[in-house]
Amino acid sequence: MEVTRIGIREFRENLATYLESRTPVAITRHGTTIGVYVPTQPKPSQADLEALRVAGEKMRELIAAAGTGEEDLVTDFKRLRRERRARKN
């Protein structure tokens, strides 16, 4: 994650811009970091939540159409993770 370094004066003068940004900012005084502003994650919009609900519903339909269940998917996922980790080592 990239952190922007700015002076305290610039931070104060452009505070609204930095508060709306999603980029962390290291605040400096005479070149020394005196603080870091880390923005929080934005609250999901109603449209985002609805899209997530629709995607979940489609996923359930695909799982049912494939004739499998959540337990099978979890088992396959765990197996794939073990295999991937084994390849890295």
PDB file of N, CA and C in Angstrom:
ATOM      1  N   MET A   1       0.852  -1.160   0.000  1.00  0.00           N
ATOM      2  CA  MET A   1       0.000   0.000   0.000  1.00  0.00           C
ATOM      3  C   MET A   1       0.903   1.230   0.000  1.00  0.00           C
ATOM      4  N   GLU A   2       0.668   2.121  -0.927  1.00  0.00           N
ATOM      5  CA  GLU A   2       1.477   3.324  -1.059  1.00  0.00           C
ATOM      6  C   GLU A   2       0.963   4.408  -0.125  1.00  0.00           C
ATOM      7  N   VAL A   3       1.891   5.049   0.594  1.00  0.00           N
ATOM      8  CA  VAL A   3       1.547   6.124   1.516  1.00  0.00           C
ATOM      9  C   VAL A   3       2.120   7.424   0.967  1.00  0.00           C
ATOM     10  N   THR A   4       1.287   8.436   0.887  1.00  0.00           N
ATOM     11  CA  THR A   4       1.720   9.753   0.436  1.00  0.00           C
ATOM     12  C   THR A   4       2.288  10.512   1.625  1.00  0.00           C
ATOM     13  N   ARG A   5       3.448  11.139   1.451  1.00  0.00           N
ATOM     14  CA  ARG A   5       4.060  11.946   2.516  1.00  0.00           C
ATOM     15  C   ARG A   5       3.808  13.420   2.210  1.00  0.00           C
ATOM     16  N   ILE A   6       3.237  14.121   3.193  1.00  0.00           N
ATOM     17  CA  ILE A   6       2.973  15.553   3.016  1.00  0.00           C
ATOM     18  C   ILE A   6       3.297  16.290   4.307  1.00  0.00           C
ATOM     19  N   GLY A   7       3.558  17.572   4.167  1.00  0.00           N
ATOM     20  CA  GLY A   7       3.793  18.409   5.337  1.00  0.00           C
ATOM     21  C   GLY A   7       2.499  18.724   6.056  1.00  0.00           C
ATOM     22  N   ILE A   8       2.637  19.068   7.328  1.00  0.00           N
ATOM     23  CA  ILE A   8       1.451  19.337   8.143  1.00  0.00           C
ATOM     24  C   ILE A   8       0.659  20.531   7.610  1.00  0.00           C
ATOM     25  N   ARG A   9       1.354  21.539   7.090  1.00  0.00           N
ATOM     26  CA  ARG A   9       0.660  22.715   6.548  1.00  0.00           C
ATOM     27  C   ARG A   9      -0.199  22.320   5.347  1.00  0.00           C
ATOM     28  N   GLU A  10       0.365  21.529   4.445  1.00  0.00           N
ATOM     29  CA  GLU A  10      -0.403  21.075   3.277  1.00  0.00           C
ATOM     30  C   GLU A  10      -1.588  20.219   3.711  1.00  0.00           C
ATOM     31  N   PHE A  11      -1.388  19.379   4.724  1.00  0.00           N
ATOM     32  CA  PHE A  11      -2.474  18.536   5.223  1.00  0.00           C
ATOM     33  C   PHE A  11      -3.619  19.413   5.729  1.00  0.00           C
ATOM     34  N   ARG A  12      -3.297  20.432   6.509  1.00  0.00           N
ATOM     35  CA  ARG A  12      -4.346  21.328   7.025  1.00  0.00           C
ATOM     36  C   ARG A  12      -5.058  22.077   5.901  1.00  0.00           C
ATOM     37  N   GLU A  13      -4.286  22.570   4.941  1.00  0.00           N
ATOM     38  CA  GLU A  13      -4.870  23.364   3.859  1.00  0.00           C
ATOM     39  C   GLU A  13      -5.764  22.536   2.937  1.00  0.00           C
ATOM     40  N   ASN A  14      -5.467  21.259   2.801  1.00  0.00           N
ATOM     41  CA  ASN A  14      -6.225  20.388   1.893  1.00  0.00           C
ATOM     42  C   ASN A  14      -6.930  19.262   2.645  1.00  0.00           C
ATOM     43  N   LEU A  15      -7.288  19.528   3.887  1.00  0.00           N
ATOM     44  CA  LEU A  15      -7.865  18.499   4.750  1.00  0.00           C
ATOM     45  C   LEU A  15      -9.072  17.807   4.123  1.00  0.00           C
ATOM     46  N   ALA A  16      -9.999  18.557   3.544  1.00  0.00           N
ATOM     47  CA  ALA A  16     -11.205  17.956   2.958  1.00  0.00           C
ATOM     48  C   ALA A  16     -10.845  16.950   1.870  1.00  0.00           C
ATOM     49  N   THR A  17      -9.863  17.288   1.061  1.00  0.00           N
ATOM     50  CA  THR A  17      -9.438  16.385  -0.017  1.00  0.00           C
ATOM     51  C   THR A  17      -8.874  15.090   0.551  1.00  0.00           C
ATOM     52  N   TYR A  18      -8.015  15.203   1.561  1.00  0.00           N
ATOM     53  CA  TYR A  18      -7.404  14.006   2.145  1.00  0.00           C
ATOM     54  C   TYR A  18      -8.428  13.154   2.894  1.00  0.00           C
ATOM     55  N   LEU A  19      -9.421  13.799   3.519  1.00  0.00           N
ATOM     56  CA  LEU A  19     -10.447  13.042   4.239  1.00  0.00           C
ATOM     57  C   LEU A  19     -11.335  12.240   3.293  1.00  0.00           C
ATOM     58  N   GLU A  20     -11.507  12.717   2.063  1.00  0.00           N
ATOM     59  CA  GLU A  20     -12.322  12.000   1.084  1.00  0.00           C
ATOM     60  C   GLU A  20     -11.520  10.970   0.306  1.00  0.00           C
ATOM     61  N   SER A  21     -10.208  11.028   0.398  1.00  0.00           N
ATOM     62  CA  SER A  21      -9.337  10.110  -0.328  1.00  0.00           C
ATOM     63  C   SER A  21      -9.306   8.747   0.359  1.00  0.00           C
ATOM     64  N   ARG A  22      -8.920   7.732  -0.390  1.00  0.00           N
ATOM     65  CA  ARG A  22      -8.769   6.386   0.177  1.00  0.00           C
ATOM     66  C   ARG A  22      -7.302   6.034   0.382  1.00  0.00           C
ATOM     67  N   THR A  23      -6.418   7.000   0.154  1.00  0.00           N
ATOM     68  CA  THR A  23      -4.985   6.767   0.263  1.00  0.00           C
ATOM     69  C   THR A  23      -4.481   7.208   1.632  1.00  0.00           C
ATOM     70  N   PRO A  24      -3.729   6.355   2.339  1.00  0.00           N
ATOM     71  CA  PRO A  24      -3.135   6.770   3.613  1.00  0.00           C
ATOM     72  C   PRO A  24      -2.150   7.918   3.394  1.00  0.00           C
ATOM     73  N   VAL A  25      -2.034   8.782   4.386  1.00  0.00           N
ATOM     74  CA  VAL A  25      -1.161   9.943   4.288  1.00  0.00           C
ATOM     75  C   VAL A  25      -0.257   9.993   5.516  1.00  0.00           C
ATOM     76  N   ALA A  26       1.060  10.062   5.279  1.00  0.00           N
ATOM     77  CA  ALA A  26       2.013  10.286   6.364  1.00  0.00           C
ATOM     78  C   ALA A  26       2.203  11.790   6.479  1.00  0.00           C
ATOM     79  N   ILE A  27       1.972  12.321   7.666  1.00  0.00           N
ATOM     80  CA  ILE A  27       2.063  13.761   7.886  1.00  0.00           C
ATOM     81  C   ILE A  27       3.423  14.051   8.513  1.00  0.00           C
ATOM     82  N   THR A  28       4.141  15.005   7.911  1.00  0.00           N
ATOM     83  CA  THR A  28       5.498  15.295   8.376  1.00  0.00           C
ATOM     84  C   THR A  28       5.618  16.729   8.885  1.00  0.00           C
ATOM     85  N   ARG A  29       6.593  16.920   9.768  1.00  0.00           N
ATOM     86  CA  ARG A  29       6.983  18.257  10.220  1.00  0.00           C
ATOM     87  C   ARG A  29       8.494  18.322  10.087  1.00  0.00           C
ATOM     88  N   HIS A  30       8.966  19.197   9.247  1.00  0.00           N
ATOM     89  CA  HIS A  30      10.404  19.342   8.985  1.00  0.00           C
ATOM     90  C   HIS A  30      11.018  18.015   8.543  1.00  0.00           C
ATOM     91  N   GLY A  31      10.265  17.245   7.735  1.00  0.00           N
ATOM     92  CA  GLY A  31      10.778  15.999   7.175  1.00  0.00           C
ATOM     93  C   GLY A  31      10.628  14.780   8.060  1.00  0.00           C
ATOM     94  N   THR A  32      10.166  14.966   9.299  1.00  0.00           N
ATOM     95  CA  THR A  32       9.983  13.846  10.223  1.00  0.00           C
ATOM     96  C   THR A  32       8.504  13.499  10.306  1.00  0.00           C
ATOM     97  N   THR A  33       8.186  12.227  10.156  1.00  0.00           N
ATOM     98  CA  THR A  33       6.789  11.799  10.232  1.00  0.00           C
ATOM     99  C   THR A  33       6.291  11.969  11.659  1.00  0.00           C
ATOM    100  N   ILE A  34       5.191  12.719  11.807  1.00  0.00           N
ATOM    101  CA  ILE A  34       4.615  12.944  13.135  1.00  0.00           C
ATOM    102  C   ILE A  34       3.259  12.266  13.296  1.00  0.00           C
ATOM    103  N   GLY A  35       2.729  11.734  12.199  1.00  0.00           N
ATOM    104  CA  GLY A  35       1.448  11.049  12.274  1.00  0.00           C
ATOM    105  C   GLY A  35       1.081  10.452  10.934  1.00  0.00           C
ATOM    106  N   VAL A  36       0.093   9.576  10.981  1.00  0.00           N
ATOM    107  CA  VAL A  36      -0.378   8.929   9.760  1.00  0.00           C
ATOM    108  C   VAL A  36      -1.897   8.949   9.786  1.00  0.00           C
ATOM    109  N   TYR A  37      -2.493   9.413   8.698  1.00  0.00           N
ATOM    110  CA  TYR A  37      -3.942   9.370   8.547  1.00  0.00           C
ATOM    111  C   TYR A  37      -4.272   8.171   7.671  1.00  0.00           C
ATOM    112  N   VAL A  38      -5.055   7.231   8.226  1.00  0.00           N
ATOM    113  CA  VAL A  38      -5.467   6.037   7.481  1.00  0.00           C
ATOM    114  C   VAL A  38      -6.990   6.072   7.370  1.00  0.00           C
ATOM    115  N   PRO A  39      -7.518   6.300   6.163  1.00  0.00           N
ATOM    116  CA  PRO A  39      -8.972   6.379   6.001  1.00  0.00           C
ATOM    117  C   PRO A  39      -9.642   5.029   6.249  1.00  0.00           C
ATOM    118  N   THR A  40     -10.854   5.082   6.753  1.00  0.00           N
ATOM    119  CA  THR A  40     -11.618   3.855   6.958  1.00  0.00           C
ATOM    120  C   THR A  40     -12.218   3.406   5.638  1.00  0.00           C
ATOM    121  N   GLN A  41     -12.653   2.163   5.613  1.00  0.00           N
ATOM    122  CA  GLN A  41     -13.316   1.637   4.419  1.00  0.00           C
ATOM    123  C   GLN A  41     -14.698   2.270   4.317  1.00  0.00           C
ATOM    124  N   PRO A  42     -15.092   2.685   3.118  1.00  0.00           N
ATOM    125  CA  PRO A  42     -16.415   3.296   2.964  1.00  0.00           C
ATOM    126  C   PRO A  42     -17.522   2.273   3.210  1.00  0.00           C
ATOM    127  N   LYS A  43     -18.621   2.755   3.745  1.00  0.00           N
ATOM    128  CA  LYS A  43     -19.783   1.899   3.970  1.00  0.00           C
ATOM    129  C   LYS A  43     -20.358   1.510   2.610  1.00  0.00           C
ATOM    130  N   PRO A  44     -20.668   0.223   2.412  1.00  0.00           N
ATOM    131  CA  PRO A  44     -21.211  -0.187   1.108  1.00  0.00           C
ATOM    132  C   PRO A  44     -22.564   0.483   0.849  1.00  0.00           C
ATOM    133  N   SER A  45     -22.779   0.835  -0.399  1.00  0.00           N
ATOM    134  CA  SER A  45     -24.044   1.467  -0.779  1.00  0.00           C
ATOM    135  C   SER A  45     -25.142   0.408  -0.854  1.00  0.00           C
ATOM    136  N   GLN A  46     -26.369   0.868  -0.903  1.00  0.00           N
ATOM    137  CA  GLN A  46     -27.503  -0.051  -1.029  1.00  0.00           C
ATOM    138  C   GLN A  46     -27.396  -0.844  -2.327  1.00  0.00           C
ATOM    139  N   ALA A  47     -26.920  -0.198  -3.394  1.00  0.00           N
ATOM    140  CA  ALA A  47     -26.754  -0.886  -4.682  1.00  0.00           C
ATOM    141  C   ALA A  47     -25.698  -1.986  -4.568  1.00  0.00           C
ATOM    142  N   ASP A  48     -24.607  -1.714  -3.834  1.00  0.00           N
ATOM    143  CA  ASP A  48     -23.574  -2.732  -3.635  1.00  0.00           C
ATOM    144  C   ASP A  48     -24.131  -3.933  -2.874  1.00  0.00           C
ATOM    145  N   LEU A  49     -24.896  -3.655  -1.830  1.00  0.00           N
ATOM    146  CA  LEU A  49     -25.482  -4.738  -1.034  1.00  0.00           C
ATOM    147  C   LEU A  49     -26.462  -5.568  -1.862  1.00  0.00           C
ATOM    148  N   GLU A  50     -27.248  -4.900  -2.693  1.00  0.00           N
ATOM    149  CA  GLU A  50     -28.203  -5.612  -3.547  1.00  0.00           C
ATOM    150  C   GLU A  50     -27.465  -6.468  -4.572  1.00  0.00           C
ATOM    151  N   ALA A  51     -26.391  -5.933  -5.154  1.00  0.00           N
ATOM    152  CA  ALA A  51     -25.595  -6.700  -6.123  1.00  0.00           C
ATOM    153  C   ALA A  51     -24.982  -7.926  -5.454  1.00  0.00           C
ATOM    154  N   LEU A  52     -24.531  -7.778  -4.223  1.00  0.00           N
ATOM    155  CA  LEU A  52     -23.967  -8.911  -3.486  1.00  0.00           C
ATOM    156  C   LEU A  52     -25.040  -9.965  -3.207  1.00  0.00           C
ATOM    157  N   ARG A  53     -26.241  -9.524  -2.852  1.00  0.00           N
ATOM    158  CA  ARG A  53     -27.343 -10.461  -2.600  1.00  0.00           C
ATOM    159  C   ARG A  53     -27.685 -11.236  -3.867  1.00  0.00           C
ATOM    160  N   VAL A  54     -27.764 -10.540  -4.999  1.00  0.00           N
ATOM    161  CA  VAL A  54     -28.075 -11.177  -6.281  1.00  0.00           C
ATOM    162  C   VAL A  54     -26.975 -12.176  -6.655  1.00  0.00           C
ATOM    163  N   ALA A  55     -25.718 -11.794  -6.451  1.00  0.00           N
ATOM    164  CA  ALA A  55     -24.604 -12.697  -6.765  1.00  0.00           C
ATOM    165  C   ALA A  55     -24.662 -13.951  -5.898  1.00  0.00           C
ATOM    166  N   GLY A  56     -25.005 -13.782  -4.627  1.00  0.00           N
ATOM    167  CA  GLY A  56     -25.140 -14.932  -3.734  1.00  0.00           C
ATOM    168  C   GLY A  56     -26.253 -15.870  -4.177  1.00  0.00           C
ATOM    169  N   GLU A  57     -27.354 -15.292  -4.607  1.00  0.00           N
ATOM    170  CA  GLU A  57     -28.485 -16.093  -5.096  1.00  0.00           C
ATOM    171  C   GLU A  57     -28.090 -16.876  -6.347  1.00  0.00           C
ATOM    172  N   LYS A  58     -27.377 -16.226  -7.266  1.00  0.00           N
ATOM    173  CA  LYS A  58     -26.917 -16.915  -8.475  1.00  0.00           C
ATOM    174  C   LYS A  58     -25.943 -18.033  -8.127  1.00  0.00           C
ATOM    175  N   MET A  59     -25.080 -17.782  -7.140  1.00  0.00           N
ATOM    176  CA  MET A  59     -24.129 -18.811  -6.714  1.00  0.00           C
ATOM    177  C   MET A  59     -24.871 -20.027  -6.166  1.00  0.00           C
ATOM    178  N   ARG A  60     -25.891 -19.790  -5.356  1.00  0.00           N
ATOM    179  CA  ARG A  60     -26.688 -20.910  -4.828  1.00  0.00           C
ATOM    180  C   ARG A  60     -27.326 -21.711  -5.961  1.00  0.00           C
ATOM    181  N   GLU A  61     -27.842 -21.005  -6.970  1.00  0.00           N
ATOM    182  CA  GLU A  61     -28.458 -21.679  -8.118  1.00  0.00           C
ATOM    183  C   GLU A  61     -27.432 -22.516  -8.878  1.00  0.00           C
ATOM    184  N   LEU A  62     -26.237 -21.982  -9.084  1.00  0.00           N
ATOM    185  CA  LEU A  62     -25.183 -22.722  -9.791  1.00  0.00           C
ATOM    186  C   LEU A  62     -24.745 -23.957  -9.009  1.00  0.00           C
ATOM    187  N   ILE A  63     -24.639 -23.809  -7.701  1.00  0.00           N
ATOM    188  CA  ILE A  63     -24.253 -24.950  -6.859  1.00  0.00           C
ATOM    189  C   ILE A  63     -25.315 -26.037  -6.942  1.00  0.00           C
ATOM    190  N   ALA A  64     -26.579 -25.633  -6.852  1.00  0.00           N
ATOM    191  CA  ALA A  64     -27.673 -26.609  -6.928  1.00  0.00           C
ATOM    192  C   ALA A  64     -27.712 -27.270  -8.301  1.00  0.00           C
ATOM    193  N   ALA A  65     -27.507 -26.495  -9.368  1.00  0.00           N
ATOM    194  CA  ALA A  65     -27.539 -27.048 -10.725  1.00  0.00           C
ATOM    195  C   ALA A  65     -26.401 -28.035 -10.953  1.00  0.00           C
ATOM    196  N   ALA A  66     -25.286 -27.833 -10.275  1.00  0.00           N
ATOM    197  CA  ALA A  66     -24.141 -28.739 -10.423  1.00  0.00           C
ATOM    198  C   ALA A  66     -24.325 -30.008  -9.599  1.00  0.00           C
ATOM    199  N   GLY A  67     -25.356 -30.030  -8.772  1.00  0.00           N
ATOM    200  CA  GLY A  67     -25.618 -31.216  -7.967  1.00  0.00           C
ATOM    201  C   GLY A  67     -24.622 -31.396  -6.835  1.00  0.00           C
ATOM    202  N   THR A  68     -24.075 -30.328  -6.367  1.00  0.00           N
ATOM    203  CA  THR A  68     -23.112 -30.399  -5.272  1.00  0.00           C
ATOM    204  C   THR A  68     -23.618 -29.548  -4.115  1.00  0.00           C
ATOM    205  N   GLY A  69     -22.856 -29.488  -3.050  1.00  0.00           N
ATOM    206  CA  GLY A  69     -23.264 -28.707  -1.891  1.00  0.00           C
ATOM    207  C   GLY A  69     -22.101 -27.918  -1.326  1.00  0.00           C
ATOM    208  N   GLU A  70     -22.400 -27.133  -0.311  1.00  0.00           N
ATOM    209  CA  GLU A  70     -21.366 -26.304   0.299  1.00  0.00           C
ATOM    210  C   GLU A  70     -20.237 -27.144   0.886  1.00  0.00           C
ATOM    211  N   GLU A  71     -20.581 -28.257   1.501  1.00  0.00           N
ATOM    212  CA  GLU A  71     -19.549 -29.107   2.115  1.00  0.00           C
ATOM    213  C   GLU A  71     -18.545 -29.589   1.074  1.00  0.00           C
ATOM    214  N   ASP A  72     -19.039 -29.984  -0.098  1.00  0.00           N
ATOM    215  CA  ASP A  72     -18.142 -30.424  -1.174  1.00  0.00           C
ATOM    216  C   ASP A  72     -17.233 -29.284  -1.620  1.00  0.00           C
ATOM    217  N   LEU A  73     -17.799 -28.093  -1.737  1.00  0.00           N
ATOM    218  CA  LEU A  73     -17.006 -26.935  -2.151  1.00  0.00           C
ATOM    219  C   LEU A  73     -15.924 -26.605  -1.128  1.00  0.00           C
ATOM    220  N   VAL A  74     -16.285 -26.649   0.147  1.00  0.00           N
ATOM    221  CA  VAL A  74     -15.307 -26.366   1.202  1.00  0.00           C
ATOM    222  C   VAL A  74     -14.199 -27.408   1.187  1.00  0.00           C
ATOM    223  N   THR A  75     -14.558 -28.670   1.021  1.00  0.00           N
ATOM    224  CA  THR A  75     -13.563 -29.743   0.955  1.00  0.00           C
ATOM    225  C   THR A  75     -12.620 -29.531  -0.225  1.00  0.00           C
ATOM    226  N   ASP A  76     -13.172 -29.219  -1.388  1.00  0.00           N
ATOM    227  CA  ASP A  76     -12.341 -28.965  -2.572  1.00  0.00           C
ATOM    228  C   ASP A  76     -11.440 -27.755  -2.368  1.00  0.00           C
ATOM    229  N   PHE A  77     -11.974 -26.716  -1.784  1.00  0.00           N
ATOM    230  CA  PHE A  77     -11.201 -25.499  -1.549  1.00  0.00           C
ATOM    231  C   PHE A  77     -10.018 -25.786  -0.621  1.00  0.00           C
ATOM    232  N   LYS A  78     -10.276 -26.507   0.461  1.00  0.00           N
ATOM    233  CA  LYS A  78      -9.197 -26.842   1.400  1.00  0.00           C
ATOM    234  C   LYS A  78      -8.132 -27.701   0.731  1.00  0.00           C
ATOM    235  N   ARG A  79      -8.568 -28.652  -0.094  1.00  0.00           N
ATOM    236  CA  ARG A  79      -7.613 -29.506  -0.805  1.00  0.00           C
ATOM    237  C   ARG A  79      -6.744 -28.680  -1.744  1.00  0.00           C
ATOM    238  N   LEU A  80      -7.365 -27.765  -2.485  1.00  0.00           N
ATOM    239  CA  LEU A  80      -6.614 -26.908  -3.407  1.00  0.00           C
ATOM    240  C   LEU A  80      -5.623 -26.017  -2.665  1.00  0.00           C
ATOM    241  N   ARG A  81      -6.011 -25.508  -1.504  1.00  0.00           N
ATOM    242  CA  ARG A  81      -5.088 -24.687  -0.708  1.00  0.00           C
ATOM    243  C   ARG A  81      -3.898 -25.504  -0.238  1.00  0.00           C
ATOM    244  N   ARG A  82      -4.153 -26.732   0.225  1.00  0.00           N
ATOM    245  CA  ARG A  82      -3.044 -27.600   0.663  1.00  0.00           C
ATOM    246  C   ARG A  82      -2.091 -27.866  -0.486  1.00  0.00           C
ATOM    247  N   GLU A  83      -2.645 -28.171  -1.664  1.00  0.00           N
ATOM    248  CA  GLU A  83      -1.802 -28.444  -2.835  1.00  0.00           C
ATOM    249  C   GLU A  83      -0.991 -27.214  -3.229  1.00  0.00           C
ATOM    250  N   ARG A  84      -1.611 -26.063  -3.168  1.00  0.00           N
ATOM    251  CA  ARG A  84      -0.909 -24.821  -3.534  1.00  0.00           C
ATOM    252  C   ARG A  84       0.229 -24.535  -2.556  1.00  0.00           C
ATOM    253  N   ARG A  85      -0.032 -24.723  -1.272  1.00  0.00           N
ATOM    254  CA  ARG A  85       1.018 -24.508  -0.268  1.00  0.00           C
ATOM    255  C   ARG A  85       2.150 -25.505  -0.435  1.00  0.00           C
ATOM    256  N   ALA A  86       1.800 -26.744  -0.773  1.00  0.00           N
ATOM    257  CA  ALA A  86       2.828 -27.776  -0.960  1.00  0.00           C
ATOM    258  C   ALA A  86       3.728 -27.423  -2.142  1.00  0.00           C
ATOM    259  N   ARG A  87       3.168 -26.844  -3.192  1.00  0.00           N
ATOM    260  CA  ARG A  87       3.971 -26.442  -4.358  1.00  0.00           C
ATOM    261  C   ARG A  87       4.921 -25.303  -4.012  1.00  0.00           C
ATOM    262  N   LYS A  88       4.511 -24.411  -3.114  1.00  0.00           N
ATOM    263  CA  LYS A  88       5.356 -23.274  -2.737  1.00  0.00           C
ATOM    264  C   LYS A  88       6.554 -23.724  -1.904  1.00  0.00           C
ATOM    265  N   ASN A  89       6.387 -24.777  -1.144  1.00  0.00           N
ATOM    266  CA  ASN A  89       7.472 -25.250  -0.252  1.00  0.00           C
ATOM    267  C   ASN A  89       8.385 -26.185  -0.933  1.00  0.00           C
TER     268      ASN A  89
END
